Short mmCIF file of N, CA and C in Angstrom, two decimals:
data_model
loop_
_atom_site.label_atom_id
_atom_site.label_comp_id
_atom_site.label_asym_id
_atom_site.label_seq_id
_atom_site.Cartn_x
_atom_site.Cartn_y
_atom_site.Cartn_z
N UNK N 295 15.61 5.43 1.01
CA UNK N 295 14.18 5.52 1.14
C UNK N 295 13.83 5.70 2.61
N UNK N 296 12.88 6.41 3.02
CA UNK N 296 12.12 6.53 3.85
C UNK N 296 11.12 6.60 4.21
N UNK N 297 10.60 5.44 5.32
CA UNK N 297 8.95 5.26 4.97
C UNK N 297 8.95 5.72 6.96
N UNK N 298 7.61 6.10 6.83
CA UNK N 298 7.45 6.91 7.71
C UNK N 298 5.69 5.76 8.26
N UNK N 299 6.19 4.90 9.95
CA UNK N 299 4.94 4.46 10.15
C UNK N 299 4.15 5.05 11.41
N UNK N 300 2.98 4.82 11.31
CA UNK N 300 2.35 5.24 12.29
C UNK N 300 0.88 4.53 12.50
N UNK N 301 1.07 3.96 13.23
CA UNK N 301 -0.22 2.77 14.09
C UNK N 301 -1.10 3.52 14.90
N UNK N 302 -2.15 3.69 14.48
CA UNK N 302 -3.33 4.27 15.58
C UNK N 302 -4.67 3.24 15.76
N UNK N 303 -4.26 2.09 15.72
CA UNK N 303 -5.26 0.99 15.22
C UNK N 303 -4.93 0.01 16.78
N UNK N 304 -5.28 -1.03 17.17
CA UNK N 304 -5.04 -2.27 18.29
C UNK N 304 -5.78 -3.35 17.93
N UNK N 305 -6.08 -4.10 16.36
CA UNK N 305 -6.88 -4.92 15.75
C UNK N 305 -5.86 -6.07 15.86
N UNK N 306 -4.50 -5.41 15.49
CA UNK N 306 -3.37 -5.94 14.66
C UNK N 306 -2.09 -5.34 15.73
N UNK N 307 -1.19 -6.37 15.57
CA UNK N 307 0.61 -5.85 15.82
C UNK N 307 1.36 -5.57 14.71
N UNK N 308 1.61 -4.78 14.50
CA UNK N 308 2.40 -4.36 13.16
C UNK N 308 3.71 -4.44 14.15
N UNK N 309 4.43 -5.52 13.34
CA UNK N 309 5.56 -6.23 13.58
C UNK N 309 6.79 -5.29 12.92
N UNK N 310 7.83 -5.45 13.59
CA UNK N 310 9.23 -4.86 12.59
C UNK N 310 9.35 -5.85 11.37
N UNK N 311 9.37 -7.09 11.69
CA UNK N 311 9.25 -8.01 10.71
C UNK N 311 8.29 -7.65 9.61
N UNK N 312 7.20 -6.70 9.74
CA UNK N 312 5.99 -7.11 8.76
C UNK N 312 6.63 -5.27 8.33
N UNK N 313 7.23 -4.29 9.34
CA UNK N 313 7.80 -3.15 8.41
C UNK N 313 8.72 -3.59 7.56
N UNK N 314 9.64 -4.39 8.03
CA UNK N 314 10.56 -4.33 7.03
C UNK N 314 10.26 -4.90 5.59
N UNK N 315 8.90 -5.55 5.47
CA UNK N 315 8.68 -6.77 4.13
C UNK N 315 7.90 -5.13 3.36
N UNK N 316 7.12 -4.33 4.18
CA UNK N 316 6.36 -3.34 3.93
C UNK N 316 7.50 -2.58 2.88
N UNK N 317 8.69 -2.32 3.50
CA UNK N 317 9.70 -1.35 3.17
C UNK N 317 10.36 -2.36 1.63
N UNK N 318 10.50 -2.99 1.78
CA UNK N 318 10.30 -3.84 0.57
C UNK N 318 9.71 -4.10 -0.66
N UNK N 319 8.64 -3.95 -0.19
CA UNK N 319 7.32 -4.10 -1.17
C UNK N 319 7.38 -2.81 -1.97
N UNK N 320 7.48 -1.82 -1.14
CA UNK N 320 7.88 -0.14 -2.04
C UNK N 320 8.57 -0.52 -2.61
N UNK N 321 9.69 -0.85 -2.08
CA UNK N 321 11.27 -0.19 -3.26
C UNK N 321 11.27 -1.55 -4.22
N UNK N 322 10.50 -2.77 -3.99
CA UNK N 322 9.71 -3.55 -5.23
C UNK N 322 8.88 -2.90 -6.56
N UNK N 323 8.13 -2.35 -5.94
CA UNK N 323 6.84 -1.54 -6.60
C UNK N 323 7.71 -0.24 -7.38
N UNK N 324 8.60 0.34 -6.98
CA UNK N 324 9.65 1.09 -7.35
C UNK N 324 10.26 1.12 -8.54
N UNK N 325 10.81 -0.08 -8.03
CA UNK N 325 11.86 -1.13 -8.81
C UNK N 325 11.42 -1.61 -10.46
N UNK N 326 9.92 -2.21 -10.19
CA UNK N 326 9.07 -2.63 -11.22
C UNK N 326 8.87 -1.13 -12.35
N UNK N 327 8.83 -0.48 -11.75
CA UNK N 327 8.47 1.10 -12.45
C UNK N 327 9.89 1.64 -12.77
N UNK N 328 10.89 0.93 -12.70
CA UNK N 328 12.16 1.83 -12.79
C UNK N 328 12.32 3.20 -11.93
N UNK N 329 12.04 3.46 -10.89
CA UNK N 329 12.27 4.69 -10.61
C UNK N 329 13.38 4.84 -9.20
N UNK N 330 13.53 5.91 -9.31
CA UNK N 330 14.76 5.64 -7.93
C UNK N 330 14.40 5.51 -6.69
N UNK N 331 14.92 5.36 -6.36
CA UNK N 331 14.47 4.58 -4.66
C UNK N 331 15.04 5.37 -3.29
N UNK N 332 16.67 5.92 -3.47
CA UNK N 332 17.10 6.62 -2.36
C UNK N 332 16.17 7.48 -1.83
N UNK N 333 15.93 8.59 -2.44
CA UNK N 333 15.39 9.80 -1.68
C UNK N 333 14.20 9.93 -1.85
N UNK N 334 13.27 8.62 -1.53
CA UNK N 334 11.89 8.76 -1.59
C UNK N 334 11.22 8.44 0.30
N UNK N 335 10.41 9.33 0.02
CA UNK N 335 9.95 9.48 0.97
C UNK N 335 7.97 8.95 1.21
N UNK N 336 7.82 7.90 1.87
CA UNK N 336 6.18 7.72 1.98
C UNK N 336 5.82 6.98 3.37
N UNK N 337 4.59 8.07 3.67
CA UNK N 337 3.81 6.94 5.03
C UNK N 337 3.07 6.17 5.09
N UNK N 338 2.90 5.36 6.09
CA UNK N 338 2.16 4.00 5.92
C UNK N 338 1.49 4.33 7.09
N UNK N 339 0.10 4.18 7.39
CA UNK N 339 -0.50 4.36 8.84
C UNK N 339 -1.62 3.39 8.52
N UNK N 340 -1.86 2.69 9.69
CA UNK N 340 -2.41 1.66 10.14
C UNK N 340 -3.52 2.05 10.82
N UNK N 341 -4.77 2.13 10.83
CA UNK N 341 -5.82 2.72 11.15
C UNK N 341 -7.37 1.79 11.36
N UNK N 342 -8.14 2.07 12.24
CA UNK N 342 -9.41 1.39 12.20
C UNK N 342 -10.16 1.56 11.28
N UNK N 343 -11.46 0.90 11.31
CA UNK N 343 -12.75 1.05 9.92
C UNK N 343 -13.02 2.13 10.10
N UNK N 344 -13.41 2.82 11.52
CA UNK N 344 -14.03 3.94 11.86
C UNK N 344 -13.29 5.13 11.21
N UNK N 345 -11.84 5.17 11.82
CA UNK N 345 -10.79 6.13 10.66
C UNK N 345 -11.35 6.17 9.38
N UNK N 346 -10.99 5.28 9.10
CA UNK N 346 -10.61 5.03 7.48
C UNK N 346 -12.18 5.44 6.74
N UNK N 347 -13.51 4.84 7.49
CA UNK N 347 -14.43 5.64 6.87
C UNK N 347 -14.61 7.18 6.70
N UNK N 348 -14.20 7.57 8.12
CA UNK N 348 -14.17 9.33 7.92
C UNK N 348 -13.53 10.29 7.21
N UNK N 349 -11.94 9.18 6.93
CA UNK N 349 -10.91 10.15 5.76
C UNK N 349 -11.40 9.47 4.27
N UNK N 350 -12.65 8.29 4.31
CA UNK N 350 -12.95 8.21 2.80
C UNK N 350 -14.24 9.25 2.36
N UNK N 351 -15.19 9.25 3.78
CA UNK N 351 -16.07 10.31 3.64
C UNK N 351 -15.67 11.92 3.47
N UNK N 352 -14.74 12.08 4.02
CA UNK N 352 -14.19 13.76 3.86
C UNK N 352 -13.36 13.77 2.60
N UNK N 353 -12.17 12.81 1.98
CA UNK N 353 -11.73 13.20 0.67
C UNK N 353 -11.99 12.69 -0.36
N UNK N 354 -13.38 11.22 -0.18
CA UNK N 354 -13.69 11.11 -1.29
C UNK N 354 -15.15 10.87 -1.52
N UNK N 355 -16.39 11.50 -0.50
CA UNK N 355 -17.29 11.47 -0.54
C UNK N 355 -17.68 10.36 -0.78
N UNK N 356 -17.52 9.19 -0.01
CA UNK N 356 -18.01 7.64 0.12
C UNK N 356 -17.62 7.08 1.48
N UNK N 357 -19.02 7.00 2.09
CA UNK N 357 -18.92 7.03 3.47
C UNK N 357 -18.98 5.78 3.71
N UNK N 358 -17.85 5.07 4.04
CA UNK N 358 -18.09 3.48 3.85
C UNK N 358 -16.69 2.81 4.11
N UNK N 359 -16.32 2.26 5.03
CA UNK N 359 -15.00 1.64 5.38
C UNK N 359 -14.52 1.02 4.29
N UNK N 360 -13.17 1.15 3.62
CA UNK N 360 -12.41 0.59 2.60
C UNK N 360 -11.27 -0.28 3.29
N UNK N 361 -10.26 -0.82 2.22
CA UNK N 361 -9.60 -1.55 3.18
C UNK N 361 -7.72 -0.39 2.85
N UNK N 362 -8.01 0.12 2.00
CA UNK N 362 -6.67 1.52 1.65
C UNK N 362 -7.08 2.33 1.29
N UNK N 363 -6.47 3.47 1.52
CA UNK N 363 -6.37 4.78 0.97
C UNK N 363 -5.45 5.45 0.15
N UNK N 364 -5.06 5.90 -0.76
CA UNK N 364 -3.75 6.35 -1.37
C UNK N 364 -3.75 7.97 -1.35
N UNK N 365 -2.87 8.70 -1.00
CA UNK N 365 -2.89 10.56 -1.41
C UNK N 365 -2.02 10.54 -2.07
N UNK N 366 -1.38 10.75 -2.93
CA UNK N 366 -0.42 10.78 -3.91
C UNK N 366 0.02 12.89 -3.46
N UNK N 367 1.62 12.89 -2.98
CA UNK N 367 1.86 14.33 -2.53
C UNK N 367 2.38 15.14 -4.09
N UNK N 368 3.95 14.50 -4.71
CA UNK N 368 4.44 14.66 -5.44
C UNK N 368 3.94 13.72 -7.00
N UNK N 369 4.00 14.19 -8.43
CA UNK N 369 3.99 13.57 -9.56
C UNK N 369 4.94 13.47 -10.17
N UNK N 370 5.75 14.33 -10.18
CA UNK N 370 7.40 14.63 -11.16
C UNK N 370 8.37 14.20 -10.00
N UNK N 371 9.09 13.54 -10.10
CA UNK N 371 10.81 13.34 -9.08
C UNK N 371 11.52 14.40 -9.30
N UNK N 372 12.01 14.33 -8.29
CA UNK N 372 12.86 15.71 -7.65
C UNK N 372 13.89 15.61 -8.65
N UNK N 373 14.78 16.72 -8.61
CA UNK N 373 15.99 16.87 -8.99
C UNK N 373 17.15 15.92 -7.77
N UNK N 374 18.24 15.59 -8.46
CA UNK N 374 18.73 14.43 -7.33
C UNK N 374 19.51 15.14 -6.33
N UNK N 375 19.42 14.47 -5.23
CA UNK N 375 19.78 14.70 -4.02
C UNK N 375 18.69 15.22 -3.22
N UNK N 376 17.45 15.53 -4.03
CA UNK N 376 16.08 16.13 -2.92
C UNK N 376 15.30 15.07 -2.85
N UNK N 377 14.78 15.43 -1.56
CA UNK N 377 13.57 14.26 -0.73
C UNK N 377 12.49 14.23 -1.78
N UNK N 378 11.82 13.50 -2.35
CA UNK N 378 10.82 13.37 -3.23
C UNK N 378 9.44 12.47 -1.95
N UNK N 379 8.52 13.52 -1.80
CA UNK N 379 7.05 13.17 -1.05
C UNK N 379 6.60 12.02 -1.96
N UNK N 380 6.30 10.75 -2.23
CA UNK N 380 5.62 9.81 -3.01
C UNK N 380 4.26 9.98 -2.65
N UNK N 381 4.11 9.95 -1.12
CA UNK N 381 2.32 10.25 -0.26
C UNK N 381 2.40 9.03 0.51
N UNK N 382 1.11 9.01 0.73
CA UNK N 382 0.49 8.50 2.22
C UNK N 382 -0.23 7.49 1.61
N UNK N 383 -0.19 6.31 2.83
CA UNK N 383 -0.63 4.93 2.23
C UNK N 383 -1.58 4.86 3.61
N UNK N 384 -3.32 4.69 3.81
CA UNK N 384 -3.57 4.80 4.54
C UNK N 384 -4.37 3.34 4.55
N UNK N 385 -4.25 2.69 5.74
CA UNK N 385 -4.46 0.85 5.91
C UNK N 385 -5.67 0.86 6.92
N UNK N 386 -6.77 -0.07 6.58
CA UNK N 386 -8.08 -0.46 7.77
C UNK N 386 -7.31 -1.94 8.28
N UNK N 387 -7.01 -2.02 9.34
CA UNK N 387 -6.17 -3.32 10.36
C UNK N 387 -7.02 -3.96 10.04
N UNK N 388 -8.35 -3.76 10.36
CA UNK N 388 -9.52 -4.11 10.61
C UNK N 388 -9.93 -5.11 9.40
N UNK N 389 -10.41 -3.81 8.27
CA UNK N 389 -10.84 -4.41 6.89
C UNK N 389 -9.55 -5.28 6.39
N UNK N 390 -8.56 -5.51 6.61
CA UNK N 390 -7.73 -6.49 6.47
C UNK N 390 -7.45 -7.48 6.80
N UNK N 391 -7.89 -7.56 8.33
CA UNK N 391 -8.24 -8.87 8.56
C UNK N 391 -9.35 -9.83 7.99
N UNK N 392 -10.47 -8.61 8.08
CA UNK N 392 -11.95 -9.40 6.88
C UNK N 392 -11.52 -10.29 5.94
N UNK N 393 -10.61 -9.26 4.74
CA UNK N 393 -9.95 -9.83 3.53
C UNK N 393 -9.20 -10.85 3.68
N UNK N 394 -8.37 -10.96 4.35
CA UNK N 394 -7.29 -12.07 4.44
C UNK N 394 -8.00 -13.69 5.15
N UNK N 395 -9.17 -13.18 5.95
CA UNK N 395 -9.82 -14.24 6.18
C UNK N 395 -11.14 -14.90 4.79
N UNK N 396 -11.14 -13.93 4.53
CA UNK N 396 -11.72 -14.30 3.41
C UNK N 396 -11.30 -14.64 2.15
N UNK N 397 -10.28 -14.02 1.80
CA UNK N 397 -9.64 -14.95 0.93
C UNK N 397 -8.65 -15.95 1.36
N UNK N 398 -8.70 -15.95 2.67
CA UNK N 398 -7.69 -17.77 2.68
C UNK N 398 -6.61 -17.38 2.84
N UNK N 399 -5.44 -16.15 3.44
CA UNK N 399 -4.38 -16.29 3.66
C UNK N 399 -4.16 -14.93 4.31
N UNK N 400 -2.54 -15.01 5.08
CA UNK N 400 -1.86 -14.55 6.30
C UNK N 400 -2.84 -12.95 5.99
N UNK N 401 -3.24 -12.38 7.03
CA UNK N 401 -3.27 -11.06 7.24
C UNK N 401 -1.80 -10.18 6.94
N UNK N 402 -0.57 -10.40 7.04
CA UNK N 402 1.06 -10.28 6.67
C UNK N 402 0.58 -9.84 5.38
N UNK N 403 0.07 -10.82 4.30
CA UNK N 403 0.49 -10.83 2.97
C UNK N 403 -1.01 -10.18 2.28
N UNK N 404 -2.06 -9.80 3.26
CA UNK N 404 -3.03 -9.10 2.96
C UNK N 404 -2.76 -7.76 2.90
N UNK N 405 -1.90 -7.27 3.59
CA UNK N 405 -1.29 -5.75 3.64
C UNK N 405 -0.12 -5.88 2.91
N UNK N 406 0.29 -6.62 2.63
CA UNK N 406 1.52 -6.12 1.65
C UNK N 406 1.18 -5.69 0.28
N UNK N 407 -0.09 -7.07 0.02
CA UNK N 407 -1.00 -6.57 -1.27
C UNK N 407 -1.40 -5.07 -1.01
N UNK N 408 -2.19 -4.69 0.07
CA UNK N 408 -2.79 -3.07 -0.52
C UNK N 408 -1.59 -2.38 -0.35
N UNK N 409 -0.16 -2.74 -0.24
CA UNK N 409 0.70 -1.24 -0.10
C UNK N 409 0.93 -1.85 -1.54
N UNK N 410 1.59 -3.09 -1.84
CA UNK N 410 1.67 -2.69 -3.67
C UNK N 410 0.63 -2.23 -3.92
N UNK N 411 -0.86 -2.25 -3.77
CA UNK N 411 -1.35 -1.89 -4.64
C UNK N 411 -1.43 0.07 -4.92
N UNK N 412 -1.59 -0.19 -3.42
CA UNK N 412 -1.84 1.77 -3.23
C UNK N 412 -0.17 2.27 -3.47
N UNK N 413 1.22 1.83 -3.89
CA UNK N 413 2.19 2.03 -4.34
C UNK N 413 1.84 2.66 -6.14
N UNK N 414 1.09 1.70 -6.36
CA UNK N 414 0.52 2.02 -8.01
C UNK N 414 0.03 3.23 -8.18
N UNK N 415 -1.00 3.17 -6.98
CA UNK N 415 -1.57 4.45 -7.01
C UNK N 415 -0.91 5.70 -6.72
N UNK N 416 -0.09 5.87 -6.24
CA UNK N 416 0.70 6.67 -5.74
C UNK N 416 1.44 6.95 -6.96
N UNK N 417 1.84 6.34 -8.08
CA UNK N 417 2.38 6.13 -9.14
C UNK N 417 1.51 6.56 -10.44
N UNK N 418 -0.01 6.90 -10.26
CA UNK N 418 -0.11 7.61 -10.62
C UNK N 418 -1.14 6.62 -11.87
N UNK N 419 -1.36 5.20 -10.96
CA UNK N 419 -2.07 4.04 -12.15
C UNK N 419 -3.31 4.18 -11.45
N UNK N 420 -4.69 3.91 -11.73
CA UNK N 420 -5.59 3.84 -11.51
C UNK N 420 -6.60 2.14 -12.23
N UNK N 421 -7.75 1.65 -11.14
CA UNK N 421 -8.63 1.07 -12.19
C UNK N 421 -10.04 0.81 -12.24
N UNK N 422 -9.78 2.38 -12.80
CA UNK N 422 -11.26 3.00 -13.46
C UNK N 422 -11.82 2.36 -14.66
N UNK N 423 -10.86 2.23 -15.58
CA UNK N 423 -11.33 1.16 -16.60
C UNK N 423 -10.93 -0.26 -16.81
N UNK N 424 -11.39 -1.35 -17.67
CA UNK N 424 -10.26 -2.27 -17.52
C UNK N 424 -9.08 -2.30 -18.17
N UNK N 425 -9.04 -1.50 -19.22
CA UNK N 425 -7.55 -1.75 -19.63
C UNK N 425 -6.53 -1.09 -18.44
N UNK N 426 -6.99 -0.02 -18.02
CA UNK N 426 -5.80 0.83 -16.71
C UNK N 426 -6.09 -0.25 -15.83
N UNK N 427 -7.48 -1.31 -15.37
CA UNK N 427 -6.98 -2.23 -14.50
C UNK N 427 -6.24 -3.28 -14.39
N UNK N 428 -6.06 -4.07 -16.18
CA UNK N 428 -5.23 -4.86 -16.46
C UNK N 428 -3.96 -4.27 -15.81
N UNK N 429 -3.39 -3.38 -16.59
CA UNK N 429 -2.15 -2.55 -16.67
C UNK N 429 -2.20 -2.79 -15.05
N UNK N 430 -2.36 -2.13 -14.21
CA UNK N 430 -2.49 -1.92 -12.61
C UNK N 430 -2.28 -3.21 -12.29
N UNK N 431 -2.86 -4.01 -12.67
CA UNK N 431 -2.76 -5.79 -11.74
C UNK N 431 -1.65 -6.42 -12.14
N UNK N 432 -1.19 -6.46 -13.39
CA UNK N 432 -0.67 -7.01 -13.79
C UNK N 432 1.44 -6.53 -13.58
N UNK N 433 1.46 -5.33 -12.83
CA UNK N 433 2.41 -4.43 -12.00
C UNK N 433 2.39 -4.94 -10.71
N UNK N 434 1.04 -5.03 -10.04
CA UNK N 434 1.10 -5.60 -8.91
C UNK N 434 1.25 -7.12 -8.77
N UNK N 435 1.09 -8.01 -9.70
CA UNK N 435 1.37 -9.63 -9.79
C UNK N 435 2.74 -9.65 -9.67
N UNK N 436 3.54 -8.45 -10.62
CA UNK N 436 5.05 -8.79 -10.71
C UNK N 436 5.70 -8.34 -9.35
N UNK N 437 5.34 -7.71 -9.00
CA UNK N 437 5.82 -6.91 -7.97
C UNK N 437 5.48 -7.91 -6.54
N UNK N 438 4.46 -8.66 -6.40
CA UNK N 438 4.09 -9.45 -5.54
C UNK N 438 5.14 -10.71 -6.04
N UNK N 439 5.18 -11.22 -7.01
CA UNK N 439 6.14 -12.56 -7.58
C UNK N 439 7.45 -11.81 -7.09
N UNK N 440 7.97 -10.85 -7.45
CA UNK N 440 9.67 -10.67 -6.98
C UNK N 440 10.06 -10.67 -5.68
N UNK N 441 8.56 -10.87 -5.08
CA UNK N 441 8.68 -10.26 -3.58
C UNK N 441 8.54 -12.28 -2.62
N UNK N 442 7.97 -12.97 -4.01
CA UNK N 442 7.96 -14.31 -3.60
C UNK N 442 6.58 -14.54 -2.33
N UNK N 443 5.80 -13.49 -2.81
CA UNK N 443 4.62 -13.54 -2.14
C UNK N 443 3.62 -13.75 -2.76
N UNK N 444 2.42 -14.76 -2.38
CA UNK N 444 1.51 -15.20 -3.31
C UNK N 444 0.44 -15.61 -2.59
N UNK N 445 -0.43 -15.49 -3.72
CA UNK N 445 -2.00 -15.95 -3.27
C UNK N 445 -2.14 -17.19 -2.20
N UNK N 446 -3.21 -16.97 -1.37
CA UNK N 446 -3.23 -17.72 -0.34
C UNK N 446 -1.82 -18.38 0.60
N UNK N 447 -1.19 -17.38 1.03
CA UNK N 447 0.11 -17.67 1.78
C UNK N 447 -0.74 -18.22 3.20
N UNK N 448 -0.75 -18.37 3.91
CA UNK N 448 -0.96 -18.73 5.08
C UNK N 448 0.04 -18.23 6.13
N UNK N 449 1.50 -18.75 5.75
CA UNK N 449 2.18 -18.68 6.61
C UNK N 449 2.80 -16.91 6.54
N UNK N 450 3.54 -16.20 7.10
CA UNK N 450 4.36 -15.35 6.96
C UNK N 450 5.56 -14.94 7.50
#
């Protein structure tokens, strides 16, 4: 696997420690879905509110800081031995800190949640309704439990 990062944000230190749990959390989210893991390829970029509002206003006409973004590149897996694009995981440092202070635990384990979650998405789950949101949460609970990460962590 290859995850591809890139920090244009100074809210936050994105730690090697906090890539490597990141790089994890994929081939978790992966793992949970059965799918293969070597020759996947996805980026993770770390970005301000200000970013993150302008790439939600230009590709999804909602002008309004979120706290992820998902582009999903590829839908079908490659034939084996080719690089398979999964897409781009796009992070507010910012709106993550909000969240993690607001719900009561580590900013660490506030971003690990939106890469499982935008992993889903990338996967091709959505939750537009509630049964696709059950389905969706209930991928990301397991995937957060294997990972031994949980609600209100504090520490990381």
């Amino acid at each position: 696997m290859n995850v591809l990062f890139d920090d244009r944000q100074d809210a936050f230190i994105v730690t090697d420690n906090l890539k490597e749990k990141i790089i994890e959390c994929i081939e978790t989210a992966l793992k949970v879905e059965n799918k293969m893991i070597d020759n996947i390829e996805v980026s993770v970029s770390f970005v301000t509110n200000e970013e993150i509002k302008s790439i939600n206003s230009e590709f999804r006409n909602i002008d309004r800081e979120t706290d992820v973004l998902s582009f999903p590149m590829e839908f079908e897996f490659s034939e084996e031995g080719m690089p398979f694009i999964l897409g781009d995981i796009i992070i507010s440092t910012e709106k993550s800190i909000e969240q993690a202070q607001e719900f009561g635990h580590s900013i660490e384990r506030e971003i690990l949640y939106l890469v499982c979650h935008s992993v889903f998405h990338l996967l091709g789950y959505d939750h537009i309704d509630e049964s696709e949101k059950i389905i969706m949460r209930n991928k990301e609970k397991e995937t957060m439990k294997l990972m031994e990460v949980f609600k209100n962590e504090k520490e990381f």
